[in-house]
PDB file of C-alpha atoms in Angstrom:
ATOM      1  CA  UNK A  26      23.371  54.278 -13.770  1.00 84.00           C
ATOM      2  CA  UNK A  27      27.157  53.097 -12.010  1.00 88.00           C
ATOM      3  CA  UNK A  28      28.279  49.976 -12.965  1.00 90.00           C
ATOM      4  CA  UNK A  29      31.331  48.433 -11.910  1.00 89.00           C
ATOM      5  CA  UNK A  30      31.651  52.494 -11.247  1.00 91.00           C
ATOM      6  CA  UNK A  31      31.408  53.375 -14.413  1.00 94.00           C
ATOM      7  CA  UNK A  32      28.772  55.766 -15.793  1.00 95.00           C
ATOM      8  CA  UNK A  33      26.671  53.873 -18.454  1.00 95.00           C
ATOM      9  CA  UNK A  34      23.550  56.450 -18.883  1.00 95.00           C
ATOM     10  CA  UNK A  35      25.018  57.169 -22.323  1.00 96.00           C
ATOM     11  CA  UNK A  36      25.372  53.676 -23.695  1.00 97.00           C
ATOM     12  CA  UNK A  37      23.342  51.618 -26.018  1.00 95.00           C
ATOM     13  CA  UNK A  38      23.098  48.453 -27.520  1.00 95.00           C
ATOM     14  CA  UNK A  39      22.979  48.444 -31.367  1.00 93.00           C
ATOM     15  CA  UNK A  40      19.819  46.484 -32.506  1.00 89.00           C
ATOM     16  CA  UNK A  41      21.765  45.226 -35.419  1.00 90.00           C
ATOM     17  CA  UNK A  42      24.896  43.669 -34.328  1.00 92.00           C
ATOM     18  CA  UNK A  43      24.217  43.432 -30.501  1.00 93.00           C
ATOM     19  CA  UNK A  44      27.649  45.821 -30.021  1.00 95.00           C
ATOM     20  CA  UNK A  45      28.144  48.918 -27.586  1.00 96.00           C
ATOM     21  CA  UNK A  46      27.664  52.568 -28.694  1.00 95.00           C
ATOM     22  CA  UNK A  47      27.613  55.514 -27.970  1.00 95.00           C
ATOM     23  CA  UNK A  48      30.110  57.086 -25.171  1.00 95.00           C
ATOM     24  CA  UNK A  49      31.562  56.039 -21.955  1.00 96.00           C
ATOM     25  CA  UNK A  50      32.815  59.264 -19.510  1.00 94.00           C
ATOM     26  CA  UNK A  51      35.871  58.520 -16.985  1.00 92.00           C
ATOM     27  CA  UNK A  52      37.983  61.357 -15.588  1.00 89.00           C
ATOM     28  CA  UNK A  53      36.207  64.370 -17.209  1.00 90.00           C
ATOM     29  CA  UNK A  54      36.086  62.931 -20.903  1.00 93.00           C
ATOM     30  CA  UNK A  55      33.641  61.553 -23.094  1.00 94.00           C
ATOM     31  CA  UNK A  56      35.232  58.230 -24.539  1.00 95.00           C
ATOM     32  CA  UNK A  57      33.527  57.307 -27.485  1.00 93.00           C
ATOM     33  CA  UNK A  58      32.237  53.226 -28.301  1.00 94.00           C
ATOM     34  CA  UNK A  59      31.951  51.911 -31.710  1.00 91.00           C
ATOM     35  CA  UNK A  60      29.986  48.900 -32.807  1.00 91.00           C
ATOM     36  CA  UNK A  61      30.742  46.756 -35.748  1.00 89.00           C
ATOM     37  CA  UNK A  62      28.608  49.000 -37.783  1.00 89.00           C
ATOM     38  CA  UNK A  63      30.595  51.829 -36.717  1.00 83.00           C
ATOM     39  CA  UNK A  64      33.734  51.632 -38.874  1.00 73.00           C
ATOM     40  CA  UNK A  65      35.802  54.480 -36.608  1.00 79.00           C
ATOM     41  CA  UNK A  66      38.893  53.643 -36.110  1.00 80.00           C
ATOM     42  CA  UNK A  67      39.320  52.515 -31.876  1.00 81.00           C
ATOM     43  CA  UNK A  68      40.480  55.648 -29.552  1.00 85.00           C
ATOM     44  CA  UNK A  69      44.322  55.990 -29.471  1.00 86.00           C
ATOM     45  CA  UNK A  70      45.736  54.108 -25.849  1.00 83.00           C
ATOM     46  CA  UNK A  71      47.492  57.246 -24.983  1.00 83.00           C
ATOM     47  CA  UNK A  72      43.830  59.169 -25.144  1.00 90.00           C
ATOM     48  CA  UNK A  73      42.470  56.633 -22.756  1.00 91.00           C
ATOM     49  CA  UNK A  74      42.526  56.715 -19.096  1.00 91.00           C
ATOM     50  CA  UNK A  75      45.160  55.443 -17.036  1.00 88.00           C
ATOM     51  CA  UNK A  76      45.016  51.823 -16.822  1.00 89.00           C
ATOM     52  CA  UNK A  77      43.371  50.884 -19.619  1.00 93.00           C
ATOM     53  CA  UNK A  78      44.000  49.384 -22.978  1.00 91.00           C
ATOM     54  CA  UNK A  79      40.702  50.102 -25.033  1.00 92.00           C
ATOM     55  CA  UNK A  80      37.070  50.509 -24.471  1.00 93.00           C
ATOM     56  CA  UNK A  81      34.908  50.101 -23.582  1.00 95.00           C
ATOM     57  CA  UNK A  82      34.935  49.844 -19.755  1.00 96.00           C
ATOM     58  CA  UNK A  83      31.859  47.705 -18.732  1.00 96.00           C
ATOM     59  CA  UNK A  84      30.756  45.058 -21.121  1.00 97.00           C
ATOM     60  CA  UNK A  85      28.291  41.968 -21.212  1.00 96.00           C
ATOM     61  CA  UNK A  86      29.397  38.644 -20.545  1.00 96.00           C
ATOM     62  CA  UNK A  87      30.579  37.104 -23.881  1.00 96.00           C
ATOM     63  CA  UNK A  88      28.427  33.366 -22.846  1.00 96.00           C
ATOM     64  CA  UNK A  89      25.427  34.215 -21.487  1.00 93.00           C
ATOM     65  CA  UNK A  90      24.864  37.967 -22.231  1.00 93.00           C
ATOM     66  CA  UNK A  91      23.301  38.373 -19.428  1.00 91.00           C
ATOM     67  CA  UNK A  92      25.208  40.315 -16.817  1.00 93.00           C
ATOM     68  CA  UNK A  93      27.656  43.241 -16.887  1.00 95.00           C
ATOM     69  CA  UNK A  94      31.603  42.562 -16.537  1.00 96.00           C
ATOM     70  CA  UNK A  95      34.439  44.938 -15.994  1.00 95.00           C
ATOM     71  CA  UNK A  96      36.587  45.200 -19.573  1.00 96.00           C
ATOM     72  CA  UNK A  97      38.933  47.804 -20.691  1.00 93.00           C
ATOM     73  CA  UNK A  98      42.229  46.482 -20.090  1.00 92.00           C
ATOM     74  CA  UNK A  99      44.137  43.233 -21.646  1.00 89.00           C
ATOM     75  CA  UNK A 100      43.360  41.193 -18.587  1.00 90.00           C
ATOM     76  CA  UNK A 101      40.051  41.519 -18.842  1.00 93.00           C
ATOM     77  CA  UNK A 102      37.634  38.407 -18.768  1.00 95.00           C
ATOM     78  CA  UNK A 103      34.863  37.712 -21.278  1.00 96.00           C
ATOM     79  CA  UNK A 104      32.699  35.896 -18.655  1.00 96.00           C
ATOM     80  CA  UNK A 105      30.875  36.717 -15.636  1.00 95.00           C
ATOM     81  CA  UNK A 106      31.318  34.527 -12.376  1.00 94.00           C
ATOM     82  CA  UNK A 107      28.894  31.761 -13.257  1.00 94.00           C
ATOM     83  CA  UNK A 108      29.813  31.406 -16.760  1.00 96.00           C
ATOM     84  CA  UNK A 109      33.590  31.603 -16.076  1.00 95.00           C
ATOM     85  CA  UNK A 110      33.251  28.700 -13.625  1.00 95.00           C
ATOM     86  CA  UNK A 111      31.401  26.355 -16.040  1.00 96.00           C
ATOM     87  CA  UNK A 112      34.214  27.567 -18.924  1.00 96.00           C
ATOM     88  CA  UNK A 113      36.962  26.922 -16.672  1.00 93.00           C
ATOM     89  CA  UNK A 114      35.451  23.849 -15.960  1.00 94.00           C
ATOM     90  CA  UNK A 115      35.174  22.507 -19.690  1.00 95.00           C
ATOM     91  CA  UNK A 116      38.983  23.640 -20.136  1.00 92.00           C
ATOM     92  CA  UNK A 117      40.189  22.024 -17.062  1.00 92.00           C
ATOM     93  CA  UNK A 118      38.604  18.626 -18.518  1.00 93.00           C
ATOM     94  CA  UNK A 119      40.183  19.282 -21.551  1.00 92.00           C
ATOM     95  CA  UNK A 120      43.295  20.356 -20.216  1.00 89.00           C
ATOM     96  CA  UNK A 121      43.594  23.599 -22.608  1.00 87.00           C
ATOM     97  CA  UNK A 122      41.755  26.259 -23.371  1.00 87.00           C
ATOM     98  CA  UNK A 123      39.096  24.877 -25.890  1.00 92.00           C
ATOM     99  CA  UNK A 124      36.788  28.407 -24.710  1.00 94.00           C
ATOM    100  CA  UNK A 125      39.581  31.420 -24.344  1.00 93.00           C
ATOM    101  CA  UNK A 126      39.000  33.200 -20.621  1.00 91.00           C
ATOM    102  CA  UNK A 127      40.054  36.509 -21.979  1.00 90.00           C
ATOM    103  CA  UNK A 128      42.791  38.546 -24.306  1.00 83.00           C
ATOM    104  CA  UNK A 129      45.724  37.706 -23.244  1.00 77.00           C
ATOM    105  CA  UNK A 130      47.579  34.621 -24.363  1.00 73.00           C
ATOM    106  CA  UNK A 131      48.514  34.197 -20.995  1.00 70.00           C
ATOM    107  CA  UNK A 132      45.004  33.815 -19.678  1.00 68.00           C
ATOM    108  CA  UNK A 133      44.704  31.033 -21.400  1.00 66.00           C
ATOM    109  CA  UNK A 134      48.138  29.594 -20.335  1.00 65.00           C
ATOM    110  CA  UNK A 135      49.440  29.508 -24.131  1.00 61.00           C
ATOM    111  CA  UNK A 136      52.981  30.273 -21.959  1.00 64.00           C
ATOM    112  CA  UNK A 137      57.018  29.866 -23.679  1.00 57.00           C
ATOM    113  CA  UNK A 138      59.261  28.937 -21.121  1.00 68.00           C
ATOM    114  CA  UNK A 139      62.047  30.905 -20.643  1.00 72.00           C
ATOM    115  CA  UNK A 140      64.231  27.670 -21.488  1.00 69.00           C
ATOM    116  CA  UNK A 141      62.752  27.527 -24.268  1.00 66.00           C
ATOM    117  CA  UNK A 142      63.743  30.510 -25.986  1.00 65.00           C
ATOM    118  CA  UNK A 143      65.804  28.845 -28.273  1.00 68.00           C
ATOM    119  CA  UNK A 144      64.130  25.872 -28.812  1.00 66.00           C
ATOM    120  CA  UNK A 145      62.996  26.521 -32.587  1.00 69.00           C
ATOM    121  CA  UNK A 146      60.656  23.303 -32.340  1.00 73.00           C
ATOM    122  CA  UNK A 147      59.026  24.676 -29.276  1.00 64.00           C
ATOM    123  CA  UNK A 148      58.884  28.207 -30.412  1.00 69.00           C
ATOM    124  CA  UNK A 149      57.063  27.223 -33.660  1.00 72.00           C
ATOM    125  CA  UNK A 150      54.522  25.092 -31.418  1.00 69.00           C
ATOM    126  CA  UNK A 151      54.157  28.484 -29.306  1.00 57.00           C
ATOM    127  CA  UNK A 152      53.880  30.602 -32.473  1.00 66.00           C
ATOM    128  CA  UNK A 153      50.962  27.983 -33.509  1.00 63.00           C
ATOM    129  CA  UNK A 154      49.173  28.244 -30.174  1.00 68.00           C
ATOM    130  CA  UNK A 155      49.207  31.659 -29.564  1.00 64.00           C
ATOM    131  CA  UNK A 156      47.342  31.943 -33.784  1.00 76.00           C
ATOM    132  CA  UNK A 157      44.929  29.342 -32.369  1.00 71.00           C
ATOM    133  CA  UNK A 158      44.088  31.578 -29.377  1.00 78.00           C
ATOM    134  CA  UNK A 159      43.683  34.573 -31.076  1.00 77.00           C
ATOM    135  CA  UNK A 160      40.950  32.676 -33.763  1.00 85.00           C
ATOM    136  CA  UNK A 161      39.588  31.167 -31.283  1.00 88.00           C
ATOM    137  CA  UNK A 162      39.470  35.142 -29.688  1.00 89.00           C
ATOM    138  CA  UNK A 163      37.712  36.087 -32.459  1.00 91.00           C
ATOM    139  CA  UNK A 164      34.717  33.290 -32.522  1.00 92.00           C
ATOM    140  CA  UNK A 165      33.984  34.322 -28.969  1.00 93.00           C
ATOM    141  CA  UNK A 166      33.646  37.598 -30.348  1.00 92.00           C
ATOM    142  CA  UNK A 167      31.487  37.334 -33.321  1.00 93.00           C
ATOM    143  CA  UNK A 168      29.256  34.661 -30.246  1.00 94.00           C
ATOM    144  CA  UNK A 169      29.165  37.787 -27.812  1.00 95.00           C
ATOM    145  CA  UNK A 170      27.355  40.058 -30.323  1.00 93.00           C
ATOM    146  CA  UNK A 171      24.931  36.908 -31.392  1.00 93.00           C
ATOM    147  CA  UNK A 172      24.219  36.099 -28.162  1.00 92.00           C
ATOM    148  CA  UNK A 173      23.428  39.387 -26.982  1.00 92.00           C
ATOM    149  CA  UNK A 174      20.695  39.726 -29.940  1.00 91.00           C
ATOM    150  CA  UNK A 175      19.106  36.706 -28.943  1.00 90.00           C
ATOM    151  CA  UNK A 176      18.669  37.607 -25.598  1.00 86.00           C
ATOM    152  CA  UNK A 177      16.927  41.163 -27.223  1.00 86.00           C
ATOM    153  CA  UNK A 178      14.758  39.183 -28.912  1.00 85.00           C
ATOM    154  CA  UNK A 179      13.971  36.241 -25.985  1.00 82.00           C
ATOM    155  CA  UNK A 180      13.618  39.285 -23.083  1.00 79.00           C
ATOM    156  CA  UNK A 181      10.645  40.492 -26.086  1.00 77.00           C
ATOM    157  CA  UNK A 182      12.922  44.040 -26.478  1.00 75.00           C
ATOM    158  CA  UNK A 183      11.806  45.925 -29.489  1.00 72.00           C
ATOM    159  CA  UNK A 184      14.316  44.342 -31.694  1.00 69.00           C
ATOM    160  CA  UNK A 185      14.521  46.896 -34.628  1.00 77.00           C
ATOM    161  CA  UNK A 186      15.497  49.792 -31.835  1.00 84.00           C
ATOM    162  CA  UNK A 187      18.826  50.296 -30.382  1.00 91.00           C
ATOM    163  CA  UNK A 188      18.356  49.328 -26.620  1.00 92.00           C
ATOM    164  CA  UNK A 189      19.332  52.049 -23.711  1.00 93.00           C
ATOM    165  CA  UNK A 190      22.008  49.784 -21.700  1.00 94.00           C
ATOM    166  CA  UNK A 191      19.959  50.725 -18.213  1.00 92.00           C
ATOM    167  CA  UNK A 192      16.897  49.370 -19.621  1.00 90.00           C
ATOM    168  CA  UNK A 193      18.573  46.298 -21.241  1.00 91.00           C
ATOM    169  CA  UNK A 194      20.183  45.489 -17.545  1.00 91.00           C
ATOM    170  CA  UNK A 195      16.433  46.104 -15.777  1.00 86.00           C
ATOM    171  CA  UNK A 196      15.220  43.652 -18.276  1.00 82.00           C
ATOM    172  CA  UNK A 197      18.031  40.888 -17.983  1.00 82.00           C
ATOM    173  CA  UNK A 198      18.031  41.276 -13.878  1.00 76.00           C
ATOM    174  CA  UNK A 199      14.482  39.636 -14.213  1.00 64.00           C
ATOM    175  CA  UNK A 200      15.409  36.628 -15.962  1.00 64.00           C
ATOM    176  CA  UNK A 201      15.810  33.229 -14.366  1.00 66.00           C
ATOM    177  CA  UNK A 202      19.394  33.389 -14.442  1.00 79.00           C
ATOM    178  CA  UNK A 203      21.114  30.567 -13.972  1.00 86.00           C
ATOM    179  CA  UNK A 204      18.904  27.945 -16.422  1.00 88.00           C
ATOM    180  CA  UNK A 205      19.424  30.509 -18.870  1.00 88.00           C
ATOM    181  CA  UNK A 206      23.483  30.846 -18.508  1.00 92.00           C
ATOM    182  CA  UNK A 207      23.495  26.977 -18.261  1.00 93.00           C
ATOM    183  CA  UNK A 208      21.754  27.101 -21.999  1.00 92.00           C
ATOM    184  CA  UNK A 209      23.589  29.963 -23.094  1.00 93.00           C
ATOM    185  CA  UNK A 210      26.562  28.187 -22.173  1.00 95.00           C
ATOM    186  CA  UNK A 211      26.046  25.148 -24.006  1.00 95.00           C
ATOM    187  CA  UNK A 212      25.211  26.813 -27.155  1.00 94.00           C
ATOM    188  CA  UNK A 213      28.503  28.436 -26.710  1.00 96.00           C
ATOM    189  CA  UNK A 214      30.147  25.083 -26.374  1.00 95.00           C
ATOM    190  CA  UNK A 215      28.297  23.485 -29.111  1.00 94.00           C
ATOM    191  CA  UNK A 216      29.807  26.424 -31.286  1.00 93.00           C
ATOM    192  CA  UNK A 217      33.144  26.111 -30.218  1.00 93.00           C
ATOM    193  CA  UNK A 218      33.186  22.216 -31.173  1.00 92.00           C
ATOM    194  CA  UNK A 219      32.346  20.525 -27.752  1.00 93.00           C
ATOM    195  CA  UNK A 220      32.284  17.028 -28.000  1.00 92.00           C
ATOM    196  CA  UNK A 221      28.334  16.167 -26.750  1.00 89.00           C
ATOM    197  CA  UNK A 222      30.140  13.613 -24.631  1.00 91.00           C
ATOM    198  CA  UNK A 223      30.618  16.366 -22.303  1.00 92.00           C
ATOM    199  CA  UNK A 224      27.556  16.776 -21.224  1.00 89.00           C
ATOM    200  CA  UNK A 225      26.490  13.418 -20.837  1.00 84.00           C
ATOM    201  CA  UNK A 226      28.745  12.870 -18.520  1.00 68.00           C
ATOM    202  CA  UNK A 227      26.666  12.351 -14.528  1.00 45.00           C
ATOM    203  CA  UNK A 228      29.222  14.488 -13.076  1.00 48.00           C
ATOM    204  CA  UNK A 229      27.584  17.578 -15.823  1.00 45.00           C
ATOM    205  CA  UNK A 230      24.193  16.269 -15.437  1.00 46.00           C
ATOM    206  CA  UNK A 231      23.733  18.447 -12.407  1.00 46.00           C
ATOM    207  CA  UNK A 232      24.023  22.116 -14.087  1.00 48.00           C
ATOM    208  CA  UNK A 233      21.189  21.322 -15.671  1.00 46.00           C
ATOM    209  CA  UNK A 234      18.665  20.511 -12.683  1.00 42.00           C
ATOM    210  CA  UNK A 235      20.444  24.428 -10.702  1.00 44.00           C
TER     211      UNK A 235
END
């Protein structure tokens, strides 16, 4: 099976922490995926194709777990196109980036001006942000893995089994989609610290009823 035009017939989902394994091929070579109970060290950048920063290539989305996304390089998002627009969403309201979008600092505008470089002040308040980003990096992490197990055990996959990737996607493809992005989504939220205010709100009320 091609996804996002990468070959995932050799992947797996580990039915322990919810994390890829087993081995991605691009351009000839087997590129190996480790899961949190794999303690390999990651593949060398130089050993990995052009254009990319790590593996693996495809991924799940980190909110919902639900639906592949392309990954591989720093730019890369953690959320599929529903998810992302209910995260952007939340962060817009909040005016920062209370759920991270991605890697990359800058994809969740934690930014330093360029005048101010040598603003110490400012520099120590961009030194703070950017370790804020990166733990919150982390949480969305540790909830991609969780998430990803629940949805093994609520699409009633054998959950002591490591999951073939192709069968995982044929399962998730026949959930109802949205409702269950919309509640994976505010689990997410509700681990990340969202106020419940947001979601009483009338202008939120309609996610629910899509």
């Amino acid at each position: 099976m091609l996804i996002h035009d990468v070959d995932v017939s050799h992947v797996a989902l580990c039915a322990r922490c919810g994390g890829l394994k087993g081995h991605m091929p691009m351009h000839g070579k087997n590129h190996d995926l480790h899961c949190r109970c794999d303690r390999s060290e990651p593949e060398p950048r130089e050993q990995l194709p052009g254009g990319y920063d790590f593996t693996p290539f495809v991924d799940l989305c980190f909110c919902c777990g639900l639906t592949p996304i392309k990954s591989g390089i720093r730019w890369s998002s953690f959320f599929c196109e529903e998810c992302m627009e209910m995260v952007r969403r939340l962060n817009t309201t909040f005016g920062t980036a209370v759920i991270p979008v991605g890697r990359h600092s800058l994809m969740n505008s934690v930014i330093l001006k360029p005048s101010e470089a040598f603003d110490k002040e400012k520099i120590r308040e961009f030194a703070d942000s950017v370790k804020g980003c990166f733990h919150k990096v982390d949480i969305v992490y540790d909830w991609r893995d969780f998430t990803v197990l629940r949805t093994i055990s609520e699409l009633d996959l054998p959950e002591r089994e490591d999951i073939p990737f192709e069968r995982y996607i044929l399962h998730a493809d026949g959930a109802v989609r949205y409702p269950w992005k919309v509640k994976a989504f505010r689990r997410l939220s509700a681990y990340m610290d969202v106020p419940d205010w947001y979601f009483a709100r009338d202008s939120h009320d309609s996610i629910s009823s899509n």
